[in-house]
Coordinates of C-alpha atoms in Angstrom, one line a residue:
X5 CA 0.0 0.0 0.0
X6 CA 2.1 3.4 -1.0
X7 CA 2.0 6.1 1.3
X8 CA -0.1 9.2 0.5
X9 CA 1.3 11.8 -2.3
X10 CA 2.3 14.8 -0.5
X11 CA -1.5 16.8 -1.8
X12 CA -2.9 14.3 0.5
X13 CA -0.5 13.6 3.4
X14 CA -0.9 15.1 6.5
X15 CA 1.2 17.7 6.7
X16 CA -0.2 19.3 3.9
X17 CA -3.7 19.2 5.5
X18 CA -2.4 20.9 8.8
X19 CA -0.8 23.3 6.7
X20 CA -4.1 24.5 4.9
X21 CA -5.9 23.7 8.1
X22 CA -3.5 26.0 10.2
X23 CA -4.1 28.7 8.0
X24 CA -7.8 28.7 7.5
X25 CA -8.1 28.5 11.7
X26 CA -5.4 31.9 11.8
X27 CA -7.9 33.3 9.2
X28 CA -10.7 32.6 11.0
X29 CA -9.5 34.9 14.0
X30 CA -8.9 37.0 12.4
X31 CA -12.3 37.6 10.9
X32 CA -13.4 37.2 14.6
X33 CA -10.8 40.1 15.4
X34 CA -11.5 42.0 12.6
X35 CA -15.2 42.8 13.8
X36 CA -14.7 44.6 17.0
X37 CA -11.4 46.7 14.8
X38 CA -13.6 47.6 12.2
X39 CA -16.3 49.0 14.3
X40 CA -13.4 50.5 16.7
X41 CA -12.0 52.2 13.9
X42 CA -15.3 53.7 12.7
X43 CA -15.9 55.4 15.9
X44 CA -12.5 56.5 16.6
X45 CA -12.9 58.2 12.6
X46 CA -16.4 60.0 13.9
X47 CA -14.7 61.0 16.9
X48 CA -12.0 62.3 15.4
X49 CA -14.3 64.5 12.8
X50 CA -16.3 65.5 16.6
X51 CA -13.3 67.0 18.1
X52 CA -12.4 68.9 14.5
X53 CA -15.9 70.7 14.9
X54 CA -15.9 71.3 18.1
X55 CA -12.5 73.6 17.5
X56 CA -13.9 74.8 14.4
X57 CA -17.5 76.1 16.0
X58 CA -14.9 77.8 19.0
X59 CA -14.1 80.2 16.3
X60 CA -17.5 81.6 16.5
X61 CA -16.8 82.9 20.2
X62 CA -13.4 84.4 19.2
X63 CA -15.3 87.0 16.9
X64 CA -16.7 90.5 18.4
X65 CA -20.5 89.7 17.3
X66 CA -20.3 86.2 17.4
X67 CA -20.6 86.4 13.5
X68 CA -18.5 84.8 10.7
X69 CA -18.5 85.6 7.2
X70 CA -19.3 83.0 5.3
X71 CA -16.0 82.6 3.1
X72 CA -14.4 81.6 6.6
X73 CA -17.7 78.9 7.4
X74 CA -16.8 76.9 4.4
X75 CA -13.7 77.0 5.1
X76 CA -13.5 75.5 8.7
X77 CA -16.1 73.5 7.5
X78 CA -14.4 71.8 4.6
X79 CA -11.0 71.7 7.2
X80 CA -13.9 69.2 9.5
X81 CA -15.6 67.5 6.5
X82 CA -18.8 68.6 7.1
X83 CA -21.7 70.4 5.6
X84 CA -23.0 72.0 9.0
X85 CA -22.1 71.8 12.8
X86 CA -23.3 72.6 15.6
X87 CA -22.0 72.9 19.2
X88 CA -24.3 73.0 22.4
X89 CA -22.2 74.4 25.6
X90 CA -23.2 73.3 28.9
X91 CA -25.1 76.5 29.2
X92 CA -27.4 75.6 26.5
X93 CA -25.5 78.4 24.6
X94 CA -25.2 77.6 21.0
X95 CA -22.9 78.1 18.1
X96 CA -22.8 76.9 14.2
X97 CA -21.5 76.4 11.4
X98 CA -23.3 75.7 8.0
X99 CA -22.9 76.2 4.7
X100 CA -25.5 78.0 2.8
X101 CA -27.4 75.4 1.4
X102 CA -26.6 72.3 3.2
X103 CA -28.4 68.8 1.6
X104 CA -30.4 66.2 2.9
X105 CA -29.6 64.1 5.9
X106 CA -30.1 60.3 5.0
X107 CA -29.5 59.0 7.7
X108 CA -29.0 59.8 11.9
X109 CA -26.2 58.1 14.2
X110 CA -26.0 59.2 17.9
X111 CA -23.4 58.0 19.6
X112 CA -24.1 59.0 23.2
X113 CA -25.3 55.6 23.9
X114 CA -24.7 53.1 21.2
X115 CA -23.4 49.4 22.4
X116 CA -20.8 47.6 20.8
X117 CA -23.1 45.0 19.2
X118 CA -24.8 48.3 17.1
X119 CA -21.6 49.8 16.1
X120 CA -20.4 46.6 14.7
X121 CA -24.0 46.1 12.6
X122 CA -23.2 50.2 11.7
X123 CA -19.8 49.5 10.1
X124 CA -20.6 46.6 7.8
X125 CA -24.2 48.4 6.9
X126 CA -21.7 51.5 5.7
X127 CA -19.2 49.1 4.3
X128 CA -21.9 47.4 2.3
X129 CA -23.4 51.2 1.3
X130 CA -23.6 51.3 -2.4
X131 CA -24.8 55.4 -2.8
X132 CA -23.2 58.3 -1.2
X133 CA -25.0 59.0 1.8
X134 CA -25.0 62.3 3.9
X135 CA -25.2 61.4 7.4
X136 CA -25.8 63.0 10.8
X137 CA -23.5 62.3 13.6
X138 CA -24.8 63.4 17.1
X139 CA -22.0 62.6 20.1
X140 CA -20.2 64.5 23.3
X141 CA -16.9 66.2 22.0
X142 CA -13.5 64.3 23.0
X143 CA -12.5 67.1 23.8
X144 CA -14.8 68.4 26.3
X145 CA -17.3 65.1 27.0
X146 CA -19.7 68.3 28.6
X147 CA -20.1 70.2 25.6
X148 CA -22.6 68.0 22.3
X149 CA -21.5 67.9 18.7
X150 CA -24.4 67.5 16.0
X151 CA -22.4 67.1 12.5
X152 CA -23.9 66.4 9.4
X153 CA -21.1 65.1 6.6
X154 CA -20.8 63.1 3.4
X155 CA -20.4 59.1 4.7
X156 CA -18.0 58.2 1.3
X157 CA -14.8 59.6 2.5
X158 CA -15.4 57.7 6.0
X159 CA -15.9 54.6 3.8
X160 CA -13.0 54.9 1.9
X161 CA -10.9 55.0 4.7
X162 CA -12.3 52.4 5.9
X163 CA -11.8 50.1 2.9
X164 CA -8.1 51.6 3.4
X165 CA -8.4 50.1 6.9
X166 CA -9.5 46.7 5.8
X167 CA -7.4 46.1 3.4
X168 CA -4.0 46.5 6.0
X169 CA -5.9 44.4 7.9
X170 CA -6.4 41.9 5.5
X171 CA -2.5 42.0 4.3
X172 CA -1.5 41.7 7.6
X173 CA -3.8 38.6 8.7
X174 CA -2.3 36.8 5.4
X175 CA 0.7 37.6 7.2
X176 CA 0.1 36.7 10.5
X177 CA -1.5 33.4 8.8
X178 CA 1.5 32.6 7.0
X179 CA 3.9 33.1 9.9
X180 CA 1.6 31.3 12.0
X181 CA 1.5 28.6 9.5
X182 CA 4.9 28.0 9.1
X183 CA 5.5 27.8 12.7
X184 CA 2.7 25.3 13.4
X185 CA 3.2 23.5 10.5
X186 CA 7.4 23.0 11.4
X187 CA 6.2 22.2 15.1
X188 CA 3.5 19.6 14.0
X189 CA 5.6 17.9 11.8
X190 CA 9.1 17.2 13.9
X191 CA 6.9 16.4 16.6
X192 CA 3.8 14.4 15.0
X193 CA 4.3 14.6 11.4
X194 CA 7.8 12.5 11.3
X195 CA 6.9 10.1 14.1
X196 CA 3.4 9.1 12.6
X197 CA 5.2 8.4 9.2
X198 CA 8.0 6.5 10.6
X199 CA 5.1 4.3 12.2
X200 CA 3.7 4.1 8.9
X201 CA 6.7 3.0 7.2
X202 CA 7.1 0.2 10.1
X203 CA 3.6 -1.6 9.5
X204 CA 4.0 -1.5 5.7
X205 CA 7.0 -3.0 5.7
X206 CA 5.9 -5.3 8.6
X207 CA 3.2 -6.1 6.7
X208 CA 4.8 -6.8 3.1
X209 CA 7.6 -8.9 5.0
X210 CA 6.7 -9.9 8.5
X211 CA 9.6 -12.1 9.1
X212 CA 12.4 -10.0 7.1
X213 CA 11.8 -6.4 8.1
X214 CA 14.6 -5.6 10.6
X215 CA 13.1 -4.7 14.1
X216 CA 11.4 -1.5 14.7
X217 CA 13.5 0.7 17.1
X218 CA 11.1 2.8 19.3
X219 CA 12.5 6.2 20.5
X220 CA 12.9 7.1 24.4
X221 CA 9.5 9.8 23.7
X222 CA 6.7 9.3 26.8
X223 CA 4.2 10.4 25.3
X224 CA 1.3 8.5 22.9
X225 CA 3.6 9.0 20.2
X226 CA 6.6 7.1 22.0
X227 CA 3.6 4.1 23.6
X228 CA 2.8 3.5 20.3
X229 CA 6.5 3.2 18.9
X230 CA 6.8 0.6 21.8
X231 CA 3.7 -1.5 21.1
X232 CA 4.8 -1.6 17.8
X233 CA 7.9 -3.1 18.0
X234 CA 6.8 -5.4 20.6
X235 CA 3.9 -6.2 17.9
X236 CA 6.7 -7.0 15.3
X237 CA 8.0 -9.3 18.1
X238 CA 5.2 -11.3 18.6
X239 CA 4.8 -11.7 15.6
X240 CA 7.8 -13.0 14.5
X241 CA 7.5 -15.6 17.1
X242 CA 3.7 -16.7 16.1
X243 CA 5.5 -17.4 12.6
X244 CA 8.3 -19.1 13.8
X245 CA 5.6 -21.3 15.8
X246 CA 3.8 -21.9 13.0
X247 CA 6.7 -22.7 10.6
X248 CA 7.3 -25.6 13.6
X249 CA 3.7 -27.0 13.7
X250 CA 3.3 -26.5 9.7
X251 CA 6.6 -29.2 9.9
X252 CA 5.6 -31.1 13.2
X253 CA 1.8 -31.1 10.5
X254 CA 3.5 -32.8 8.1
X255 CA 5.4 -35.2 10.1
X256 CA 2.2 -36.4 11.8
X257 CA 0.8 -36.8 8.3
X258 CA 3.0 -39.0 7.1
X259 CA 3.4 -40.6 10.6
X260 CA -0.9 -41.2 10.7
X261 CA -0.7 -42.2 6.6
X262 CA 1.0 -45.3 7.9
X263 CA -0.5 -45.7 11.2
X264 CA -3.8 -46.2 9.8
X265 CA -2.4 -48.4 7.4
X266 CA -0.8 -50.7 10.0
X267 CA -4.7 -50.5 11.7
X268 CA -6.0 -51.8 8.2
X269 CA -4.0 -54.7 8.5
X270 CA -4.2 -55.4 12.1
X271 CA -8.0 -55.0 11.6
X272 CA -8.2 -57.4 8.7
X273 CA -6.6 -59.7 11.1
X274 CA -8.3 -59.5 14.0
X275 CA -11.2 -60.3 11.9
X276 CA -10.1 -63.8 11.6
X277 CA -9.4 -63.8 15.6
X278 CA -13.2 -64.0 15.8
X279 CA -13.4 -67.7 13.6
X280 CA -11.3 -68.9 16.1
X281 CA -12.4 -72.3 18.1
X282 CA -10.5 -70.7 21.2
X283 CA -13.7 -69.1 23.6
X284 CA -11.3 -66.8 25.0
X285 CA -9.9 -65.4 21.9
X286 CA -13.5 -64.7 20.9
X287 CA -14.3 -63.2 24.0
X288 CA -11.9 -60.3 23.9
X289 CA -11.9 -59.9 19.9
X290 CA -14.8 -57.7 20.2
X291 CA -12.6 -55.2 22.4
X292 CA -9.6 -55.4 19.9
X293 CA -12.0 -54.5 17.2
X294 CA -13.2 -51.5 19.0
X295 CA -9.9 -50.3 20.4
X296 CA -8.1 -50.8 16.4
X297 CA -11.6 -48.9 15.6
X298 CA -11.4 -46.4 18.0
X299 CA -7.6 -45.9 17.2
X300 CA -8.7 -45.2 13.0
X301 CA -10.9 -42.5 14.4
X302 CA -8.3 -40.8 16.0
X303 CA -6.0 -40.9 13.1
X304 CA -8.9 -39.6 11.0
X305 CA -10.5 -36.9 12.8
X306 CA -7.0 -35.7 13.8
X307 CA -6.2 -35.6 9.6
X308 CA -9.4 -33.8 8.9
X309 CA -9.2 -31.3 12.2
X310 CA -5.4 -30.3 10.9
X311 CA -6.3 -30.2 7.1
X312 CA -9.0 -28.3 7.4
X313 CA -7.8 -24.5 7.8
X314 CA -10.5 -21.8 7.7
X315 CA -13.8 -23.9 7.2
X316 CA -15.3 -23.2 3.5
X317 CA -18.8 -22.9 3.2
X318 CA -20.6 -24.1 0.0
X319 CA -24.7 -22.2 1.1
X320 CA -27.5 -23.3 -0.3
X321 CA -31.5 -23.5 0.4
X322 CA -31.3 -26.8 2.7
X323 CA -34.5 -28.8 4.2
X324 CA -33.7 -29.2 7.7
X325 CA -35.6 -31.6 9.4
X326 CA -34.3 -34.4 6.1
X327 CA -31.0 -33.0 7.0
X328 CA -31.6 -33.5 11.2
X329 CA -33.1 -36.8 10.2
X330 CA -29.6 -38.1 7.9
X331 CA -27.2 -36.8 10.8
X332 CA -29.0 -39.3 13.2
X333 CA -28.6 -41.9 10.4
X334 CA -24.9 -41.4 10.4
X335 CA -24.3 -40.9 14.4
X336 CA -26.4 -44.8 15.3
X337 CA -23.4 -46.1 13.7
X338 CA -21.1 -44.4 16.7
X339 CA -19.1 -47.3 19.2
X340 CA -19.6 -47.5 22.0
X341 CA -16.5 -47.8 24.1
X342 CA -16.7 -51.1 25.2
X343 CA -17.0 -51.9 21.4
X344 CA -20.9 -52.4 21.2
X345 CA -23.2 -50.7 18.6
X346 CA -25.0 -48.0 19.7
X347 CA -28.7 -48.5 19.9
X348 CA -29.4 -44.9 19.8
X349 CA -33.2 -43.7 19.7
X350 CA -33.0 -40.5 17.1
X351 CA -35.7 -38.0 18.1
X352 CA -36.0 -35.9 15.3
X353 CA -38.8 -32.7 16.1
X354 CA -37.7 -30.3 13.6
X355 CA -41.4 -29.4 11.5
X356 CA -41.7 -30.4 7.9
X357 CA -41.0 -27.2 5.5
X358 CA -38.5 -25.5 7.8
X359 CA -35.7 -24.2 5.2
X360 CA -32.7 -22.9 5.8
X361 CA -29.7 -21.6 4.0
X362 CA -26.5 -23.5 5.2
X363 CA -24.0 -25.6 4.0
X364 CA -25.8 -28.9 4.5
X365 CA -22.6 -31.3 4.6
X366 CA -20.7 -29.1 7.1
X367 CA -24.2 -28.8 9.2
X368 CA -24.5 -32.4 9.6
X369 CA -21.8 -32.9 10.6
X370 CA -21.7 -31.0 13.6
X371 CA -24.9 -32.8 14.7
X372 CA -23.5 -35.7 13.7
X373 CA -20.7 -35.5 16.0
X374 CA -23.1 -34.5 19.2
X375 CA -24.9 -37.3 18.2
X376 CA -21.8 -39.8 18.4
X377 CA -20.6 -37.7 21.5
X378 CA -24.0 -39.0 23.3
X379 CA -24.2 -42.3 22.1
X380 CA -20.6 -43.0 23.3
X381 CA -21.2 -41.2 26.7
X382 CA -24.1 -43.5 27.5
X383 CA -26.7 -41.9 26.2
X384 CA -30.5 -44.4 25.0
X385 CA -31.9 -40.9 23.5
X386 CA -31.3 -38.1 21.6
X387 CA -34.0 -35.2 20.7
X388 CA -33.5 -32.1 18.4
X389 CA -35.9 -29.4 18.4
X390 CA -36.3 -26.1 16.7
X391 CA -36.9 -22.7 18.1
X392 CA -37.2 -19.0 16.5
X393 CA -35.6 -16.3 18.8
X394 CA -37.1 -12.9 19.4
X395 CA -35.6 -10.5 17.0
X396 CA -35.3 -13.4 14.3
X397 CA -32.4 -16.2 14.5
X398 CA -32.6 -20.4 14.9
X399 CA -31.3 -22.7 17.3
X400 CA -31.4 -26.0 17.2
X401 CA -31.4 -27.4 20.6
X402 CA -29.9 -31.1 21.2
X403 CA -30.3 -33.1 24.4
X404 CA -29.7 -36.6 25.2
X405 CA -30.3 -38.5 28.3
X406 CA -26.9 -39.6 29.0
X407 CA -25.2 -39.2 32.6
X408 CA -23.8 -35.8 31.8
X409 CA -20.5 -34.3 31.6
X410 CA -17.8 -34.7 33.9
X411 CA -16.1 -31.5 35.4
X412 CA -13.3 -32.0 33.6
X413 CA -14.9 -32.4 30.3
X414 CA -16.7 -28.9 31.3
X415 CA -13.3 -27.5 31.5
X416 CA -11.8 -27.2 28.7
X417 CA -15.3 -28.7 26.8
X418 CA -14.5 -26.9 23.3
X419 CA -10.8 -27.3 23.2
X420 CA -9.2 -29.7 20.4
X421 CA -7.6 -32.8 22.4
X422 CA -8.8 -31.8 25.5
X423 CA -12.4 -31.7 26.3
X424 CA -13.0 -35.6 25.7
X425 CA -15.8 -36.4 28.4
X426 CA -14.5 -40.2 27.7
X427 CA -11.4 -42.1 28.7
X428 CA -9.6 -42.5 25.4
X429 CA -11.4 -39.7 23.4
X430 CA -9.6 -36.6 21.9
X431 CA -12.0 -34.5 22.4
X432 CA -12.7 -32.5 18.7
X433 CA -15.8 -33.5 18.0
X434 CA -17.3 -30.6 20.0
X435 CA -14.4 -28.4 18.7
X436 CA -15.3 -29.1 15.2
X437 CA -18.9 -28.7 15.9
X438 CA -18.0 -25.0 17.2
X439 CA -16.4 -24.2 14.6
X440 CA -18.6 -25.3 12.0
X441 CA -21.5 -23.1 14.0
X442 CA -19.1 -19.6 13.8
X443 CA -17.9 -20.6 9.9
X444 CA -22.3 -20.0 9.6
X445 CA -22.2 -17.0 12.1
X446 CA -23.4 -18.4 15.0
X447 CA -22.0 -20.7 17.6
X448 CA -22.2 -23.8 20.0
X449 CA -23.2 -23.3 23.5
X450 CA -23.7 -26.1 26.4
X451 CA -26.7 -25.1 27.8
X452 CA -27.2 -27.5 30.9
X453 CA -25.2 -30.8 32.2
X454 CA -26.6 -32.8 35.2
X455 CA -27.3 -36.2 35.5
X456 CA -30.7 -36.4 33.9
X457 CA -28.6 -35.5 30.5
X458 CA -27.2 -32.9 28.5
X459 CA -28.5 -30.2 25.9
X460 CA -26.3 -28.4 23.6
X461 CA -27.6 -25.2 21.4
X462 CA -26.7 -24.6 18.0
X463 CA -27.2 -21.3 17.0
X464 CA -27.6 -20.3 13.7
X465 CA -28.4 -16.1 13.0
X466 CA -30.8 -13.7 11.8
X467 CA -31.6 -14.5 8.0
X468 CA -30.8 -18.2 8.1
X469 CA -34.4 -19.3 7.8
X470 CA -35.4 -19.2 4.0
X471 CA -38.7 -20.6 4.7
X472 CA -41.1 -22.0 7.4
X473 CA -40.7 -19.9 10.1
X474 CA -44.4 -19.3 11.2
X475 CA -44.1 -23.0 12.1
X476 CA -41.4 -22.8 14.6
X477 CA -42.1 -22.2 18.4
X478 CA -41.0 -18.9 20.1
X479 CA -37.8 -19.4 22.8
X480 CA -38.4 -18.5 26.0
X481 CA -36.1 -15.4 26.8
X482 CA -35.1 -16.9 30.6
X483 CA -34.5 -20.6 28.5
X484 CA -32.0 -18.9 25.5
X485 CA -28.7 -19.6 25.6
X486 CA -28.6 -16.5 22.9
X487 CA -27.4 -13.6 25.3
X488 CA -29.2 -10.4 25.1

């Protein structure tokens, strides 16, 4: 698998990302400047008329001509201004024929949240406006100012404003960038893609790829250098292991090949043991038959438990209860362990027209071995019934009447060579059985054990039952071996 092109990696995204976050602070920042920098620009044109309307007291009869008006009036920016003294005296400015007002800002109480809304109204002003601007002088908060001006040179200087702002958040962006962008990658950039490299090359050669060195780093970064070299350990041994049982495999192939061919031969001749006019030769040829018979099962079921690998499933649309029926078929045939044929009694309660989709071979054959489990156990009687679990699903329950399990069998009851519940038993059948159950999606469970007999459920899942499931009986929840 290649590593991603450097568009894609992850430096490149923390790189855009970095920037579009620095941007997006900027915005936040440039909100309150914006508004900050049109009320400082109306102060400013306050404080100019307030000096300029002071020129009115300087004269002997509080009269100016109007040459001078116009121009301390174009020196403020404005078309008219008036200033109201604390005395309720009042002097003003205004040109001759000054024009319409359009619209009226007083800002002697006017919150933050208002000037904001004010600025981007006037950045997003299309028409020159003539606004009037009603405020306390900065020079004097006692003394009022009511201006009236043109609003298009305030905008372009606020455009002015915008634009240094917006050069110098690209700035502050790229800076910021950079820096995050050098920081992120020595510290998680580098790290995470020497990781990467690790498990691909772990991956393409698990047993070649020269060990993974973690770095002395305490943090999640440095954990995860550690696990992964102790990973690549344990993973090296699991294949040396299994090189060593793949060749211990085929020795015991080759060994049971000729085992069971010495048991062929042994078996042909105890045959003739049986003919024999000796009484106590016939007596005990019955147990050499079953222990040579017992010994060809091992050799088998060991062959087919060690050959078979991930179980293959081969579905199809399979009637159950002919299916439940040709598994009992197969298990009367079990031995006993004293070497006596089973004379099993094969209960079979699954209703006619129940369908399921299942591999039918590998499905008999786990019944097949709970039958021959119960038959050699003891068991006179073996019952399979059906039942539909809430929320869809089948299980198959089997019980027999046999003594039940021993502790030991409980144990270890699903492990291959070890949870035989006989004395010279190897204990797969129940493995086998499991894993046939998983391989369809649902599993084996032992749902009770006591000396009236056992019951196993097979559970098979949601979907299994193609058709006839109006005809199968509910399962209690408090009776499921299905967990909830």
């Amino acid at each position: 698998m290649p590593l991603p092109s450097v568009t894609r990696s992850l430096s490149a995204k923390l790189l855009v990302l970095t920037v579009l976050f620095v941007l997006l602070a900027e915005v936040l920042i440039y909100t309150p400047s914006i508004a900050r920098y049109r009320l400082t620009y109306l102060e400013e044109r306050l404080a100019a008329a307030h000096l300029a309307a002071l020129s009115v007291e300087a004269t002997p009869d509080m009269m100016v001509a109007m040459e001078l008006q116009n121009e301390l009036l174009a020196h403020v920016g404005a078309h008219a201004v008036e200033l109201i003294r604390p005395d309720s005296r009042v002097y003003m400015l205004s040109r001759s024929m000054p024009p319409t007002v359009d619209a009226v800002f007083d800002l002697r109480a006017t919150m933050a949240p208002r000037l904001a809304a004010d600025a981007f109204m006037a950045l997003a002003q299309r028409r020159d406006r003539v606004i009037r601007v009603i405020g306390p002088s900065p020079k004097d908060p006692a003394f009022h100012i009511d201006m009236v001006m043109d609003e298009r040179p305030m905008i372009r200087a606020m455009v002015d404003f915008s634009g240094r702002i917006l050069a110098l958040s690209v700035a502050i962006s790229l800076i910021a960038a950079v820096l995050v962008f050098a920081s992120l990658t020595r510290l998680l950039v580098r790290p995470m893609r020497r990781l990467t490299e690790g498990l691909v090359a772990i991956r393409r050669d698990p047993d070649g790829t020269p060990p993974f060195q973690p770095s002395a780093r305490s943090d999640e970064i440095g954990v995860a250098e550690r696990e992964l070299a102790d990973m690549q350990a344990t993973i090296r041994s699991a294949l040396r292991q299994r090189e060593r049982l793949a060749a211990l495999g085929t020795a015991v192939a080759k060994i049971n090949h000729d085992l069971r061919a010495i048991l062929s031969t042994a078996a042909l001749l105890s045959e003739r043991l049986a003919e024999s006019a000796d009484p106590e030769v016939r007596r005990v040829t019955p147990r050499l038959m079953a222990s040579i018979d017992r010994a060809v099962e091992l050799c088998g079921q060991t062959m087919t438990y060690t050959r078979d690998g991930l179980l293959p499933l081969a579905r199809a649309e399979v009637p159950l209860r002919p299916l439940v029926e040709e598994a009992g078929a197969a298990a009367l045939a079990a031995l006993r362990p004293n070497g006596e044929r089973a004379e099993l009694r094969w209960d079979n309660r699954v209703p006619e027209g129940l369908t399921v989709r299942a591999d039918a071979a590998q499905l008999s054959r786990a019944l097949v071995n709970l039958g021959r489990n119960a038959a050699q156990a003891g068991a006179e009687a073996v019952t399979v019934t059906a039942r539909e679990r809430e929320g869809g699903g089948l299980v198959l329950m089997v019980a027999d009447d046999g003594p039940g399990l021993p502790p030991r069998a409980r144990d270890n009851l699903f492990q291959p060579f070890a949870g035989s519940a006989r004395a010279g038993g190897i204990g797969l059948g129940l493995a086998i059985a499991r894993e046939v159950l998983r391989a369809h999606g649902g599993d084996l469970r032992l749902v009770e054990s006591t000396a009236a007999g056992t019951v196993f459920a097979l559970e098979l899942p949601p979907g299994i039952v193609v058709e006839g499931a109006g005809q199968l009986g509910e399962m209690p929840i408090s009776d499921s071996p299905i967990p909830h």
